[in-house]
mmCIF file of C-alpha atoms in Angstrom:
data_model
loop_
_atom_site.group_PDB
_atom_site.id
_atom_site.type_symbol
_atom_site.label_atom_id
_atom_site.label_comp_id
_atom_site.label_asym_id
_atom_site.label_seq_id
_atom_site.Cartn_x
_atom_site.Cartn_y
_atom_site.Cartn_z
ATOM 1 C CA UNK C 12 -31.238 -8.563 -10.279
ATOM 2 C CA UNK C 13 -28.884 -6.527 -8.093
ATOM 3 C CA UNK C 14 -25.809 -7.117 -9.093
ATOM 4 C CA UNK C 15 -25.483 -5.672 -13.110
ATOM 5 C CA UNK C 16 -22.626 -3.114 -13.438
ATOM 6 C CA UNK C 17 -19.296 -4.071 -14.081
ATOM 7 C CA UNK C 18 -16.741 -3.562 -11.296
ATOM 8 C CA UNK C 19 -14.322 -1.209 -11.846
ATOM 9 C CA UNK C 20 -11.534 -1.966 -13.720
ATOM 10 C CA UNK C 21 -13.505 -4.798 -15.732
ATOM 11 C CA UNK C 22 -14.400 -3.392 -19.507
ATOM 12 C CA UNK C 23 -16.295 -5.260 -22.105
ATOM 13 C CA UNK C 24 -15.679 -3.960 -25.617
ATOM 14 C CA UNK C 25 -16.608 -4.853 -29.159
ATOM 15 C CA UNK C 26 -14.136 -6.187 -31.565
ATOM 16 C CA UNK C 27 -15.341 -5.946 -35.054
ATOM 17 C CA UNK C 28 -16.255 -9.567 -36.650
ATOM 18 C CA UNK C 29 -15.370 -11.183 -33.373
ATOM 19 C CA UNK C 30 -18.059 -10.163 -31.259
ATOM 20 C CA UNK C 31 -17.891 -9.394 -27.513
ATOM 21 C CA UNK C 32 -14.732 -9.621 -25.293
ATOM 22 C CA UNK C 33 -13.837 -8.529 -21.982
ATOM 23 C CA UNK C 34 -10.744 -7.059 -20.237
ATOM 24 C CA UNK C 35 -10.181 -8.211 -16.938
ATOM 25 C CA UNK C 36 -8.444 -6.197 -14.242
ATOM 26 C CA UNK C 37 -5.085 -7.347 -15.219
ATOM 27 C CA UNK C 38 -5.431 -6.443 -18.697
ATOM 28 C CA UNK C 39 -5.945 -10.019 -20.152
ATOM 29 C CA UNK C 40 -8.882 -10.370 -22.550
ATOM 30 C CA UNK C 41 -11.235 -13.239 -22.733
ATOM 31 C CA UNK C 42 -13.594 -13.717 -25.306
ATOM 32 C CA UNK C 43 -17.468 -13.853 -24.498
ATOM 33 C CA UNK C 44 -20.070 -16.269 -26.243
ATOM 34 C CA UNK C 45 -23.070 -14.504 -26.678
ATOM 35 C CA UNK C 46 -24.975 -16.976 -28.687
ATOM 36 C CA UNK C 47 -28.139 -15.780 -29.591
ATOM 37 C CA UNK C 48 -28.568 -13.544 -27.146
ATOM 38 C CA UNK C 49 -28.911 -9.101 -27.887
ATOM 39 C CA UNK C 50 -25.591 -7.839 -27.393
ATOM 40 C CA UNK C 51 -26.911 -4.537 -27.008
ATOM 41 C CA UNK C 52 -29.151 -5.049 -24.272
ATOM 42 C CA UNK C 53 -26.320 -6.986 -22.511
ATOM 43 C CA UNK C 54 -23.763 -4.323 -22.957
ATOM 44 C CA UNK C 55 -27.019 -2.013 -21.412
ATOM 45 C CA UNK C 56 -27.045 -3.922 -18.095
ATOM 46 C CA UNK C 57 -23.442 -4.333 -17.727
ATOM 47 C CA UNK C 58 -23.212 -0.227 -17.837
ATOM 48 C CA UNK C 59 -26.449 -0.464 -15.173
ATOM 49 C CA UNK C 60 -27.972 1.693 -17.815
ATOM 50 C CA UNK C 61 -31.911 1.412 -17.263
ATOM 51 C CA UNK C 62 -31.398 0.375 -13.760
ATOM 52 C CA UNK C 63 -33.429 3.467 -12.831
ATOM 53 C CA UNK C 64 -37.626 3.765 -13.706
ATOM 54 C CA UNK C 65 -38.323 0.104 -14.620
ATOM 55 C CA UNK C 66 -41.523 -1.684 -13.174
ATOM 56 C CA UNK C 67 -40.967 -4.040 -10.928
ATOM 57 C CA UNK C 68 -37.551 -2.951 -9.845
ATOM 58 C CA UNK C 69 -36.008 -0.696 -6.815
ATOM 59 C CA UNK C 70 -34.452 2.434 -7.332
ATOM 60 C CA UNK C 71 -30.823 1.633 -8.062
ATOM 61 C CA UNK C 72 -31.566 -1.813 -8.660
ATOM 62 C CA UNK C 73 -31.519 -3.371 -12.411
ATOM 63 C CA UNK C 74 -34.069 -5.082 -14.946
ATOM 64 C CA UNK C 75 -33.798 -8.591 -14.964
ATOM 65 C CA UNK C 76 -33.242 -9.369 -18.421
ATOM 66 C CA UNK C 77 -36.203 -11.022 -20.260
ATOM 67 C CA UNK C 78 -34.254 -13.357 -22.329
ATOM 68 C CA UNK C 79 -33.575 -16.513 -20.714
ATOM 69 C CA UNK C 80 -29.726 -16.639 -22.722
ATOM 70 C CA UNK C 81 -29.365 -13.288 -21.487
ATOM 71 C CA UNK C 82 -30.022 -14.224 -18.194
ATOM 72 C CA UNK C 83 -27.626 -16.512 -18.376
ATOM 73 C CA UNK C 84 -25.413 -14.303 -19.579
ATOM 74 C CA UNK C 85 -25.386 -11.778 -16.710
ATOM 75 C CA UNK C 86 -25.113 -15.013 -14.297
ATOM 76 C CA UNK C 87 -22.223 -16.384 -15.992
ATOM 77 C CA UNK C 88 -20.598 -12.562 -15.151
ATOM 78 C CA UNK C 89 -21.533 -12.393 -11.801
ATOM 79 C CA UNK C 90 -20.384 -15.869 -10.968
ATOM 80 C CA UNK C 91 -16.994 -15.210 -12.348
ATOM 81 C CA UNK C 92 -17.033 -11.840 -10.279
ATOM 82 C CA UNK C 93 -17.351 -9.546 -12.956
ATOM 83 C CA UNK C 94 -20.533 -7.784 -11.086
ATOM 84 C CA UNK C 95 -20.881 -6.365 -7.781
ATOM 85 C CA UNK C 96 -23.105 -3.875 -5.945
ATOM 86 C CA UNK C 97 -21.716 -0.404 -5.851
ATOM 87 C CA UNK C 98 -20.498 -0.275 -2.086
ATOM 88 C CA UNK C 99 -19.780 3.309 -1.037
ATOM 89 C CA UNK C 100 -16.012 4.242 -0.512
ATOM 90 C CA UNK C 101 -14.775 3.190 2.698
ATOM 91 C CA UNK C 102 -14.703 6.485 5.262
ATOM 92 C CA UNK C 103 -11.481 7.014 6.986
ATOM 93 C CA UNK C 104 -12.826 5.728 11.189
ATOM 94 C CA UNK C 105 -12.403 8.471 13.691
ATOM 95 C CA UNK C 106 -10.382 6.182 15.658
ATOM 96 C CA UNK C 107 -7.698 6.191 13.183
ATOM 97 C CA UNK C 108 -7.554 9.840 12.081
ATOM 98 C CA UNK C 109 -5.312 11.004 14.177
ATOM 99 C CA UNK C 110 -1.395 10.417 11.942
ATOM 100 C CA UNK C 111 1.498 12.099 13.151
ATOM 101 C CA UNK C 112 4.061 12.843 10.608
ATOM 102 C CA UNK C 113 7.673 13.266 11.399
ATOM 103 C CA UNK C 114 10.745 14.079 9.296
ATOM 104 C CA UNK C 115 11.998 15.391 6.104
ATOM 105 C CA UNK C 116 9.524 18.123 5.231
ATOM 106 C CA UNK C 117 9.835 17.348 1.260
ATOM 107 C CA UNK C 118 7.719 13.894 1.989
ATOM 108 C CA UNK C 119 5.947 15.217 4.968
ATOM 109 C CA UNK C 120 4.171 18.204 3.237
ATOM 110 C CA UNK C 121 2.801 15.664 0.055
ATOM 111 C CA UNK C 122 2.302 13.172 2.685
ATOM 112 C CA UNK C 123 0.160 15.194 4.631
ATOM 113 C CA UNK C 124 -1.836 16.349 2.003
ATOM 114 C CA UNK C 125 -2.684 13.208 0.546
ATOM 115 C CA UNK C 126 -3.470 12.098 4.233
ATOM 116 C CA UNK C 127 -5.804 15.358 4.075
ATOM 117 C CA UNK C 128 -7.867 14.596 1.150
ATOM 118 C CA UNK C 129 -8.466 11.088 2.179
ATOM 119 C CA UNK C 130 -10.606 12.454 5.378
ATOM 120 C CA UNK C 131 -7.226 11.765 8.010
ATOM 121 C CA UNK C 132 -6.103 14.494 10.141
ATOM 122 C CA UNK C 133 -2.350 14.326 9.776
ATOM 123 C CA UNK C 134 -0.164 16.345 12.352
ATOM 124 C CA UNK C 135 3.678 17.381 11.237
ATOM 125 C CA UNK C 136 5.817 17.650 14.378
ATOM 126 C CA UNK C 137 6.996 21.142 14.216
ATOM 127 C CA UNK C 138 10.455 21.916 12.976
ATOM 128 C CA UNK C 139 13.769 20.880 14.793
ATOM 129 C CA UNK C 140 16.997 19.883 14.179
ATOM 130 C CA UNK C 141 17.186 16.293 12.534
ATOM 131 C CA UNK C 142 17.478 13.340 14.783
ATOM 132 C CA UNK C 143 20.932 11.564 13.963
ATOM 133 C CA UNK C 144 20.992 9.101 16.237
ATOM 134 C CA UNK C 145 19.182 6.677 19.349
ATOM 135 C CA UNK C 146 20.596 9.350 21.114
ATOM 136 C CA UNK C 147 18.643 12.579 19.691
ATOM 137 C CA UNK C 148 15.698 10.785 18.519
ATOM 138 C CA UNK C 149 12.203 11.075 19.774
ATOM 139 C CA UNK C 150 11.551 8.596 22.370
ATOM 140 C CA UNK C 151 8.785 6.489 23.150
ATOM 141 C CA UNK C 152 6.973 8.740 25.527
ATOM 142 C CA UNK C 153 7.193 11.533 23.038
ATOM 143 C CA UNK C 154 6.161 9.974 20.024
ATOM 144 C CA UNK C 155 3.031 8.493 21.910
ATOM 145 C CA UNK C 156 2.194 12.109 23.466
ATOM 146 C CA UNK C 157 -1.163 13.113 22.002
ATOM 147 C CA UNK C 158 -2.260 9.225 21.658
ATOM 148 C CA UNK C 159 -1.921 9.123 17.624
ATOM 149 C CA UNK C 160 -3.530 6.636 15.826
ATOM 150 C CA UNK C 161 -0.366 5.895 13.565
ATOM 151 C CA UNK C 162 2.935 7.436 13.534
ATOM 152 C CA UNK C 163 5.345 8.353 10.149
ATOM 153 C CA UNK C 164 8.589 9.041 9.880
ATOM 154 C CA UNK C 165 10.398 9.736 6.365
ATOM 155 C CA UNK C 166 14.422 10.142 5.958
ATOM 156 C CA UNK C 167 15.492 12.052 3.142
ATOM 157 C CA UNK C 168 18.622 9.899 3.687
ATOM 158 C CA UNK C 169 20.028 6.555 5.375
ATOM 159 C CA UNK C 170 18.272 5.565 8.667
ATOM 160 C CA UNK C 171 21.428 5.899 11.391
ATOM 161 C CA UNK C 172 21.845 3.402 13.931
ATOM 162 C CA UNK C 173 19.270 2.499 16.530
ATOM 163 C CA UNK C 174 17.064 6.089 14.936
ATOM 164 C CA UNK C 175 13.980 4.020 14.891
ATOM 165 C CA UNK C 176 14.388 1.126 17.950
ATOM 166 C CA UNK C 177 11.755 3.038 20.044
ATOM 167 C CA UNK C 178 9.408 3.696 16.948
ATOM 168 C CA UNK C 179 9.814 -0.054 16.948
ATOM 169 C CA UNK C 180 7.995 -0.585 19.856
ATOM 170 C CA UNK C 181 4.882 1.770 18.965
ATOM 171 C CA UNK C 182 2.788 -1.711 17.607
ATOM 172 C CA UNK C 183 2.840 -3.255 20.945
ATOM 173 C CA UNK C 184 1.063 0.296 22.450
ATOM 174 C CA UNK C 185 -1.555 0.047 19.516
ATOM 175 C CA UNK C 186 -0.576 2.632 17.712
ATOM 176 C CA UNK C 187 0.669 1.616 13.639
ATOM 177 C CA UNK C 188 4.311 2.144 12.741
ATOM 178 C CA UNK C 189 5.059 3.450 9.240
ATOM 179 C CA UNK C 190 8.357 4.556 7.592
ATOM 180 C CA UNK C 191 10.281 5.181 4.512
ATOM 181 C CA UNK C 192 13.999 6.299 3.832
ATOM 182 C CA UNK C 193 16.081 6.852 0.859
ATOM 183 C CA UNK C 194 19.666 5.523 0.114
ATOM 184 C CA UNK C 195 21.231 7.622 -2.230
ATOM 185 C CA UNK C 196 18.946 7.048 -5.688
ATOM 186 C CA UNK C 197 16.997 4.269 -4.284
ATOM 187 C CA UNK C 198 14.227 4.916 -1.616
ATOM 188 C CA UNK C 199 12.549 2.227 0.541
ATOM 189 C CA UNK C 200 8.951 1.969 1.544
ATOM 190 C CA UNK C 201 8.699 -0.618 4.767
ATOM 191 C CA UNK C 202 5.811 -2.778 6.071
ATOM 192 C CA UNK C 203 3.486 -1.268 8.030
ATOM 193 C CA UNK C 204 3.747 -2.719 11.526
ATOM 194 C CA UNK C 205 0.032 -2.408 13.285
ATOM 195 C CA UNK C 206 0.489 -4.857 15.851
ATOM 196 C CA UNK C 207 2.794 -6.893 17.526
ATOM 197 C CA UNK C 208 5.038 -9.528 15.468
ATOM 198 C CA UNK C 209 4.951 -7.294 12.413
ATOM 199 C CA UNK C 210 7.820 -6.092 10.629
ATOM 200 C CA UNK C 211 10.105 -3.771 12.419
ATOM 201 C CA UNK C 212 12.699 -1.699 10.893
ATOM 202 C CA UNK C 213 14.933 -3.588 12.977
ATOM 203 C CA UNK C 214 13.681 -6.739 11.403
ATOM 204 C CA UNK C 215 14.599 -5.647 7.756
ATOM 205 C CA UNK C 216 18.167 -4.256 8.267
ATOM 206 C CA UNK C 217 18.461 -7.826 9.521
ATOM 207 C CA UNK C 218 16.819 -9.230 6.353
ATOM 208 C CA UNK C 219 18.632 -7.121 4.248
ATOM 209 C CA UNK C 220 22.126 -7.763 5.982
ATOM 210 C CA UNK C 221 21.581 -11.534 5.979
ATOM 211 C CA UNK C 222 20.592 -10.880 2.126
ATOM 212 C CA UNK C 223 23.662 -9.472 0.963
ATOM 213 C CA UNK C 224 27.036 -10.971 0.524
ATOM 214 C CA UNK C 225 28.211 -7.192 1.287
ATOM 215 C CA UNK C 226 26.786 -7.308 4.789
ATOM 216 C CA UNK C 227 30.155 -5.651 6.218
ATOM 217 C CA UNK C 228 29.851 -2.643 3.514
ATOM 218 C CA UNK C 229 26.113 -2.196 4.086
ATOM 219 C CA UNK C 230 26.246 -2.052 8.118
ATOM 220 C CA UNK C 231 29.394 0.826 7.441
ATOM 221 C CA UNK C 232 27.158 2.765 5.339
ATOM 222 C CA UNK C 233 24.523 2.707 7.250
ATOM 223 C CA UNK C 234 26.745 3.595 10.837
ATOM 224 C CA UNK C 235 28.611 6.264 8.377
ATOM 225 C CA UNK C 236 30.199 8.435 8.102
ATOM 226 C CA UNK C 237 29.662 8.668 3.814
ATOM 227 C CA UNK C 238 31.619 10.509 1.128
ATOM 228 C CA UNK C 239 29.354 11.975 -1.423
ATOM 229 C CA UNK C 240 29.503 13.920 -4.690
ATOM 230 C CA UNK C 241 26.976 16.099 -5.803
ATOM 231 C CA UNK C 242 23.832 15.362 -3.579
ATOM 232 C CA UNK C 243 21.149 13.237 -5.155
ATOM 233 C CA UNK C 244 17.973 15.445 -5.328
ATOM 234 C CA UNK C 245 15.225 14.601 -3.997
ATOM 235 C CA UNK C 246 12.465 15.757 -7.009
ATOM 236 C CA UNK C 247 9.011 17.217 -6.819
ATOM 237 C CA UNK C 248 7.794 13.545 -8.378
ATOM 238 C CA UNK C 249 9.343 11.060 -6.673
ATOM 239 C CA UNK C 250 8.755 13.108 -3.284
ATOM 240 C CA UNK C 251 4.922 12.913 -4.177
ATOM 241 C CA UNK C 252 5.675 8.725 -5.620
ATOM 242 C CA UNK C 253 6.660 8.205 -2.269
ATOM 243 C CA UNK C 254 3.609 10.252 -0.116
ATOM 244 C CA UNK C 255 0.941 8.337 -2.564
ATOM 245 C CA UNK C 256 2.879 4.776 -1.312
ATOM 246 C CA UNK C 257 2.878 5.872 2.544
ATOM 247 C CA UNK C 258 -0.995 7.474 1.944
ATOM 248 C CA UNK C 259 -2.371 4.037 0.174
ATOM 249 C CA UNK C 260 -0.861 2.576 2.621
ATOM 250 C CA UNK C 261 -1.884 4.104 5.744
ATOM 251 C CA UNK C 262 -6.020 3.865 3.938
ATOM 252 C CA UNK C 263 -5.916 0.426 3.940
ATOM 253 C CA UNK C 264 -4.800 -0.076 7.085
ATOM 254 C CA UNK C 265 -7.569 2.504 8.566
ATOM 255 C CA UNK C 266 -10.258 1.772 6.285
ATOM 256 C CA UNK C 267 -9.561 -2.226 5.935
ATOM 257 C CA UNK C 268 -9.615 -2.403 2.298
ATOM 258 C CA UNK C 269 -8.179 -5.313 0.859
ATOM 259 C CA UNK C 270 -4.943 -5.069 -1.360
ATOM 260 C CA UNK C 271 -6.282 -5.791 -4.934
ATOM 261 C CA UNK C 272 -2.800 -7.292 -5.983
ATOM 262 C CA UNK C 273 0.731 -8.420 -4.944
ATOM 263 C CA UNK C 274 2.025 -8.529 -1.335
ATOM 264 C CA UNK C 275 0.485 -7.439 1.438
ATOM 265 C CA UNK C 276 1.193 -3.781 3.139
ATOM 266 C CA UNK C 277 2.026 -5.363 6.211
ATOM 267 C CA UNK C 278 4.369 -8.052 4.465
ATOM 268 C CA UNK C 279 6.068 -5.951 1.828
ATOM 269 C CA UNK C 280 9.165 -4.004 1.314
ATOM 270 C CA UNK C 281 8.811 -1.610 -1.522
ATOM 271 C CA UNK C 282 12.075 0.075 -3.551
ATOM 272 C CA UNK C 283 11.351 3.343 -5.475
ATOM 273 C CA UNK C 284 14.512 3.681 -7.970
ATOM 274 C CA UNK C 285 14.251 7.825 -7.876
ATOM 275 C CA UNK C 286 15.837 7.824 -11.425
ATOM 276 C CA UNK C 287 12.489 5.873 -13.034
ATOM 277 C CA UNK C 288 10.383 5.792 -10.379
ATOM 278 C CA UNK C 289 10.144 2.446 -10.738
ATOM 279 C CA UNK C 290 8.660 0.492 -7.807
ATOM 280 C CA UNK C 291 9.414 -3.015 -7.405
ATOM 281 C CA UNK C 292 7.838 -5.388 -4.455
ATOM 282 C CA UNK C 293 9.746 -7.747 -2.146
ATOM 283 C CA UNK C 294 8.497 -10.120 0.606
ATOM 284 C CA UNK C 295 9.576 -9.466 3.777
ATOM 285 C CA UNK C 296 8.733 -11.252 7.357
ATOM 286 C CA UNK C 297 9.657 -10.727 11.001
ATOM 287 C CA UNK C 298 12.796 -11.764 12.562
ATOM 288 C CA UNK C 299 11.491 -14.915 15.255
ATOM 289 C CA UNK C 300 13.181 -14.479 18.471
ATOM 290 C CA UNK C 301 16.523 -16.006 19.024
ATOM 291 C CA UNK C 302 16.511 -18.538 21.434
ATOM 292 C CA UNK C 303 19.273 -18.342 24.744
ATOM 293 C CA UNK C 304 22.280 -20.635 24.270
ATOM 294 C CA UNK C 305 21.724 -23.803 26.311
ATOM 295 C CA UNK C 306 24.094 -23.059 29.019
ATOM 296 C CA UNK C 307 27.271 -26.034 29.182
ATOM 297 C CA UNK C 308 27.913 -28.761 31.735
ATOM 298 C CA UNK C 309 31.664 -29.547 32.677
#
């Protein structure tokens, strides 16, 4: 039998005069009917334990049990998707390696590292003064110089007007489009746009305009110019919260693993409050195309 270890996240523990139960990956426990059949030596093959030196078997493969109930048994697991084969991690391609990182150096720095250990090779754009507007901000031509696989750009502040309309267009050129920004003690995560007809960050201001019944108020505080108190700091924490987001992200996308749970990457707005660091998921989709006014006959 090849498939006999649990996959990860799935536990089966013993609850004293109860028998066997098992936790599922969302924590929810279900309660397992062993019958007659050796709990022990079913507990054994769900840990792979003696998977290694048996007759008959390949090396890494498991014993199939002897008992016909406890054959059943490790069936009834597999069939529900309790068992798998133990894939290797997924390698970060070549092809995608290449991440260029621009803005605030507080999420930049985590960001990159995270980026590092994962097998990426991120590249920071070296130190200037920060873009404020459409007018001082990178173009398209510059942010596609060196032909990265993915571009990132993280605000340590509100996203000014038209900042990001030629990062918008980086999908259609093949290269994935991923940003984040903060708004005074809530940060958002965006969608990562990989291709065109994802969400832009031109999309969500729309979505979050048409969202609000204090459209007027959010388009002034976005255009600025703000009165602020004591700066809201940007801590050690919720810089790194916000890297691992952006970092899990940008591995799925390069290494095609599946989200295990809740929205997709490429479909989901996340907000970070930076007071909890509590990250809550909204659905988000693309803006269609307005069609031209049908022009009037006298």
């Amino acid at each position: 039998m090849s498939r006999s270890r649990l996959v990860p996240g799935v536990e089966v523990v013993a609850v004293p005069g109860r028998g066997l139960a098992l936790r599922t990956a969302e924590g929810e426990f279900l309660e397992v009917r062993t019958r007659d059949a050796d709990e022990g030596a079913l507990l054994s093959l769900l840990s792979g334990a003696g998977a290694h030196g048996e007759a008959g078997t390949g090396a890494g493969e498991a014993p199939a049990p002897a008992d016909e109930e406890l054959r059943h048994l490790v069936r009834a697991f597999e069939d529900a998707g309790y068992l798998a084969d133990e894939p290797p991690p997924p390698r970060w391609p070549a092809a995608r390696r290449d991440i260029r990182l621009l803005g605030a150096p507080a999420l930049t720095r985590p960001l990159a590292a995270h980026l590092t250990a994962l097998g990426a090779a991120p590249r920071t754009t070296p130190a200037a003064p920060p873009a404020t507007s459409a007018a001082t901000a990178p173009q398209l031509r510059d942010l596609l110089d060196g032909d990265p696989a993915a571009v990132v750009w993280c605000l340590d502040g509100p996203v000014p007007d038209g900042l990001w309309d030629a990062a918008d267009r980086l999908p259609g050129h093949g290269v994935a489009w991923l940003r984040c920004h903060r708004e005074g003690w809530q940060a958002y995560v965006e969608p990562l746009a990989a291709a065109p007809g994802d969400v832009t960050s031109a999309h969500l201001r729309a979505r979050r305009l048409a969202a609000t019944p204090a459209h007027r108020e959010l388009a002034a505080y976005w255009s600025g110019p703000r009165t602020s108190g004591t700066p809201v700091p940007l801590t050690v924490p919720a810089a790194a919260l916000l890297a691992a987001l952006l970092a899990d992200d940008l591995a799925r996308w390069a290494t095609g693993a599946p989200d295990p749970a809740g929205l997709p990457a490429r479909r989901r707005l996340r907000r970070v409050d930076l007071r909890t660091l509590t990250v809550t998921e909204h659905p988000v989709l693309p803006v269609p195309d307005v069609a031209p006014m049908p022009g009037k006959t006298g």
